Amino acid sequence: MASNMLLAGVLALCFSVALASIVPVQDFCVGDPNGQASANGLACKDPKSVTPDDFSFSGLDKPGNTSNPSGSKVTSFNANQIPGLNSQGLSMVRVDYAPYGFNPPHTHPRASEIFAVLEGTIEVGFVSGVPELRHFKKVLNKGDIFIFPFGLIHYQKNVGKGNAVAIAAFNNQSPGMIPLAGTMYQSQPDIGDDIVARSFQLDQGFVKNIQAKQ
Ligand code: GLV
Ligand code: MN
């Protein structure tokens, strides 16, 4: 009984320490790109030199260039573009899709994502972990929102006739991005072609060929 209470106390303490470490301890810590010291983000600018512009950004309306093999472009807005985002646990992206464009399967190791369609029709999906590996997918239209849960592999595909545009927000100023195919084919040094071929049930020569082209 006493040991159970001790365990509960230790867990409660760990939980409150974990929470304390993500709640800011000052009104703001506007990022100073030239600052030397940093703690889980950019160093703080001198608060006296902070201006309203540090909390603002113009250009979310500018389309990204989708002339690439996937026909999509992710434009990031984080503490590098908006210094006031530093230490706020937030960041966002704009995603442009050409007709048939897609955002390949990827995960964000440090965030969940809320995704909203501004233009067009986009199929979205994510897959849960083992043992179910359940595929959740849906076709979204302008004004629709979808959630990609923390760390799960997800993708989008433009299934409309014209261009599509979405914005998404992350609950981390640095969500990270791990592309599934990129990890298999572009890592340096590469993951052995035998491992990739056997994992994906592909011919080893085929994998070697793709890895060599990267
Ligand atoms: C969309 O899922 C993105 O992370 O850009
Ligand atoms: Mn994503």
Short mmCIF file of C-alpha atoms and ligand atoms in Angstrom, two decimals:
data_model
loop_
_atom_site.label_atom_id
_atom_site.label_comp_id
_atom_site.label_asym_id
_atom_site.label_seq_id
_atom_site.Cartn_x
_atom_site.Cartn_y
_atom_site.Cartn_z
CA MET A 1 0.00 0.00 0.00
CA ALA A 2 2.73 2.43 1.10
CA SER A 3 4.80 1.52 -1.97
CA ASN A 4 1.75 2.13 -4.22
CA MET A 5 1.33 5.59 -2.71
CA LEU A 6 5.02 6.29 -3.16
CA LEU A 7 4.78 5.22 -6.80
CA ALA A 8 1.71 7.45 -7.32
CA GLY A 9 3.58 10.37 -5.73
CA VAL A 10 6.64 9.87 -7.93
CA LEU A 11 4.42 9.64 -11.03
CA ALA A 12 2.55 12.83 -10.06
CA LEU A 13 5.86 14.63 -9.55
CA CYS A 14 7.22 13.45 -12.91
CA PHE A 15 4.00 14.59 -14.58
CA SER A 16 4.15 18.05 -13.04
CA VAL A 17 7.85 18.42 -13.94
CA ALA A 18 7.04 17.38 -17.53
CA LEU A 19 4.22 19.95 -17.66
CA ALA A 20 6.39 22.65 -16.10
CA SER A 21 9.01 22.15 -18.79
CA ILE A 22 6.55 22.97 -21.61
CA VAL A 23 4.79 25.95 -20.01
CA PRO A 24 6.65 29.22 -20.74
CA VAL A 25 8.06 30.95 -17.67
CA GLN A 26 7.96 34.44 -19.20
CA ASP A 27 5.43 36.44 -21.27
CA PHE A 28 7.49 35.87 -24.39
CA CYS A 29 10.96 34.85 -25.50
CA VAL A 30 11.21 36.38 -28.97
CA GLY A 31 13.87 34.42 -30.85
CA ASP A 32 17.23 36.08 -31.43
CA PRO A 33 18.78 34.32 -34.45
CA ASN A 34 22.21 35.71 -33.46
CA GLY A 35 21.92 34.76 -29.78
CA GLN A 36 24.52 32.32 -28.47
CA ALA A 37 22.67 30.66 -25.58
CA SER A 38 19.53 28.64 -26.21
CA ALA A 39 17.35 26.31 -24.20
CA ASN A 40 15.01 24.12 -26.25
CA GLY A 41 14.57 26.85 -28.89
CA LEU A 42 16.30 30.09 -29.85
CA ALA A 43 17.90 32.45 -27.32
CA CYS A 44 15.61 35.31 -26.21
CA LYS A 45 15.98 38.80 -27.65
CA ASP A 46 16.32 41.65 -25.16
CA PRO A 47 12.60 42.29 -24.31
CA LYS A 48 13.19 46.06 -24.71
CA SER A 49 14.03 45.60 -28.39
CA VAL A 50 10.97 43.44 -29.13
CA THR A 51 8.40 45.05 -31.50
CA PRO A 52 4.95 44.04 -32.79
CA ASP A 53 6.62 42.93 -36.04
CA ASP A 54 8.33 40.13 -34.10
CA PHE A 55 4.89 38.55 -33.66
CA SER A 56 3.73 39.00 -37.22
CA PHE A 57 4.37 37.67 -40.73
CA SER A 58 3.00 38.56 -44.16
CA GLY A 59 3.03 36.14 -47.06
CA LEU A 60 0.80 33.22 -46.11
CA ASP A 61 -1.11 34.02 -49.31
CA LYS A 62 1.95 33.35 -51.54
CA PRO A 63 1.63 30.01 -53.36
CA GLY A 64 4.54 27.55 -53.15
CA ASN A 65 6.17 26.22 -56.34
CA THR A 66 4.70 22.78 -57.07
CA SER A 67 6.88 22.05 -60.13
CA ASN A 68 8.55 18.98 -58.67
CA PRO A 69 8.01 15.21 -58.88
CA SER A 70 5.41 15.10 -56.08
CA GLY A 71 3.52 18.17 -57.38
CA SER A 72 3.29 19.68 -53.89
CA LYS A 73 5.17 22.27 -51.86
CA VAL A 74 5.26 22.68 -48.08
CA THR A 75 6.13 26.22 -46.92
CA SER A 76 7.01 26.44 -43.21
CA PHE A 77 6.29 29.29 -40.82
CA ASN A 78 8.20 28.82 -37.60
CA ALA A 79 10.39 30.79 -35.19
CA ASN A 80 12.87 31.43 -38.01
CA GLN A 81 10.27 33.46 -39.92
CA ILE A 82 8.21 34.68 -36.92
CA PRO A 83 10.60 35.21 -33.96
CA GLY A 84 7.66 35.63 -31.56
CA LEU A 85 6.81 31.94 -32.07
CA ASN A 86 9.95 30.96 -30.16
CA SER A 87 9.07 28.99 -26.99
CA GLN A 88 5.31 29.08 -27.77
CA GLY A 89 5.08 25.40 -28.76
CA LEU A 90 3.51 26.31 -32.12
CA SER A 91 4.35 26.40 -35.82
CA MET A 92 2.49 26.12 -39.11
CA VAL A 93 2.80 25.30 -42.79
CA ARG A 94 1.05 26.16 -46.02
CA VAL A 95 0.80 23.25 -48.47
CA ASP A 96 0.17 23.78 -52.20
CA TYR A 97 -0.83 20.90 -54.47
CA ALA A 98 -0.87 20.88 -58.29
CA PRO A 99 -3.55 18.69 -59.89
CA TYR A 100 -2.66 15.06 -58.94
CA GLY A 101 -0.04 16.44 -56.53
CA PHE A 102 0.54 14.61 -53.26
CA ASN A 103 2.40 15.09 -50.00
CA PRO A 104 4.22 11.76 -49.51
CA PRO A 105 3.79 9.67 -46.33
CA HIS A 106 5.71 11.20 -43.41
CA THR A 107 5.57 11.64 -39.64
CA HIS A 108 6.32 14.50 -37.24
CA PRO A 109 8.20 12.97 -34.31
CA ARG A 110 7.49 15.89 -31.96
CA ALA A 111 3.94 17.05 -32.76
CA SER A 112 0.38 16.38 -33.71
CA GLU A 113 -1.02 18.31 -36.68
CA ILE A 114 -4.31 20.08 -37.37
CA PHE A 115 -4.91 20.42 -41.11
CA ALA A 116 -7.45 22.71 -42.85
CA VAL A 117 -8.34 22.86 -46.56
CA LEU A 118 -8.52 26.40 -48.02
CA GLU A 119 -9.04 25.45 -51.68
CA GLY A 120 -9.78 22.28 -53.62
CA THR A 121 -10.45 18.67 -52.69
CA ILE A 122 -7.82 16.68 -50.83
CA GLU A 123 -7.73 13.03 -49.77
CA VAL A 124 -5.98 12.68 -46.41
CA GLY A 125 -5.04 9.64 -44.39
CA PHE A 126 -3.03 8.27 -41.50
CA VAL A 127 -2.26 4.79 -40.22
CA SER A 128 -2.38 3.75 -36.57
CA GLY A 129 0.38 1.70 -34.96
CA VAL A 130 0.63 -2.07 -34.55
CA PRO A 131 -1.13 -4.37 -34.11
CA GLU A 132 -4.11 -2.88 -36.03
CA LEU A 133 -2.24 -0.68 -38.58
CA ARG A 134 -5.66 0.80 -39.26
CA HIS A 135 -5.87 3.24 -42.19
CA PHE A 136 -8.08 6.27 -41.50
CA LYS A 137 -8.81 8.19 -44.69
CA LYS A 138 -11.23 10.87 -45.82
CA VAL A 139 -11.81 13.24 -48.71
CA LEU A 140 -11.84 16.87 -47.54
CA ASN A 141 -13.26 19.95 -49.23
CA LYS A 142 -12.74 23.66 -48.69
CA GLY A 143 -13.40 24.49 -45.04
CA ASP A 144 -12.83 20.94 -43.76
CA ILE A 145 -10.40 20.12 -40.96
CA PHE A 146 -8.57 16.88 -40.16
CA ILE A 147 -6.22 15.82 -37.36
CA PHE A 148 -3.05 13.78 -37.84
CA PRO A 149 -2.35 12.29 -34.40
CA PHE A 150 1.02 12.61 -32.72
CA GLY A 151 3.81 10.82 -34.58
CA LEU A 152 1.59 8.76 -36.90
CA ILE A 153 2.42 8.33 -40.60
CA HIS A 154 0.12 10.45 -42.79
CA TYR A 155 -0.21 11.77 -46.35
CA GLN A 156 -2.41 13.95 -48.58
CA LYS A 157 -3.36 13.77 -52.27
CA ASN A 158 -5.09 16.36 -54.44
CA VAL A 159 -8.10 14.51 -55.86
CA GLY A 160 -9.85 17.58 -57.29
CA LYS A 161 -9.67 18.98 -60.81
CA GLY A 162 -7.67 22.14 -60.03
CA ASN A 163 -4.99 23.27 -57.61
CA ALA A 164 -5.51 22.72 -53.88
CA VAL A 165 -4.24 24.67 -50.85
CA ALA A 166 -4.18 23.77 -47.14
CA ILE A 167 -2.71 25.19 -43.97
CA ALA A 168 -1.71 23.15 -40.94
CA ALA A 169 -0.55 23.90 -37.41
CA PHE A 170 1.67 21.88 -35.08
CA ASN A 171 1.81 21.89 -31.28
CA ASN A 172 5.60 22.23 -31.36
CA GLN A 173 7.83 25.02 -32.69
CA SER A 174 10.00 22.31 -34.22
CA PRO A 175 7.73 19.36 -35.12
CA GLY A 176 10.38 17.57 -37.22
CA MET A 177 9.56 15.73 -40.45
CA ILE A 178 10.51 12.15 -41.29
CA PRO A 179 9.67 11.11 -44.87
CA LEU A 180 9.01 7.39 -45.18
CA ALA A 181 10.46 6.93 -48.67
CA GLY A 182 13.27 9.45 -48.09
CA THR A 183 14.38 7.52 -45.01
CA MET A 184 14.56 4.30 -47.01
CA TYR A 185 16.15 5.66 -50.17
CA GLN A 186 18.07 8.84 -49.28
CA SER A 187 19.67 8.26 -45.87
CA GLN A 188 23.46 8.78 -45.73
CA PRO A 189 25.02 6.26 -45.58
CA ASP A 190 22.07 4.38 -47.04
CA ILE A 191 20.14 1.69 -45.20
CA GLY A 192 21.32 -1.59 -46.77
CA ASP A 193 19.39 -2.39 -49.97
CA ASP A 194 18.80 -5.92 -48.63
CA ILE A 195 17.01 -4.50 -45.56
CA VAL A 196 14.89 -2.09 -47.64
CA ALA A 197 14.11 -4.76 -50.27
CA ARG A 198 13.13 -7.38 -47.68
CA SER A 199 11.09 -4.88 -45.60
CA PHE A 200 9.06 -3.69 -48.59
CA GLN A 201 9.11 -7.05 -50.42
CA LEU A 202 10.89 -5.53 -53.39
CA ASP A 203 13.60 -6.78 -55.70
CA GLN A 204 17.03 -5.89 -54.24
CA GLY A 205 18.37 -4.67 -57.63
CA PHE A 206 15.40 -2.33 -57.94
CA VAL A 207 16.13 -0.80 -54.50
CA LYS A 208 19.87 -0.50 -55.28
CA ASN A 209 18.96 1.35 -58.46
CA ILE A 210 16.70 3.86 -56.68
CA GLN A 211 19.23 4.45 -53.88
CA ALA A 212 21.96 5.09 -56.47
CA LYS A 213 19.81 7.74 -58.21
CA GLN A 214 19.35 9.89 -55.07
C1 GLV B 1 1.37 17.98 -43.95
O1 GLV B 1 1.07 16.93 -43.45
C2 GLV B 1 2.61 18.64 -43.62
O2 GLV B 1 3.19 18.24 -42.61
O3 GLV B 1 3.05 19.50 -44.36
MN MN B 2 2.38 16.42 -41.79
#
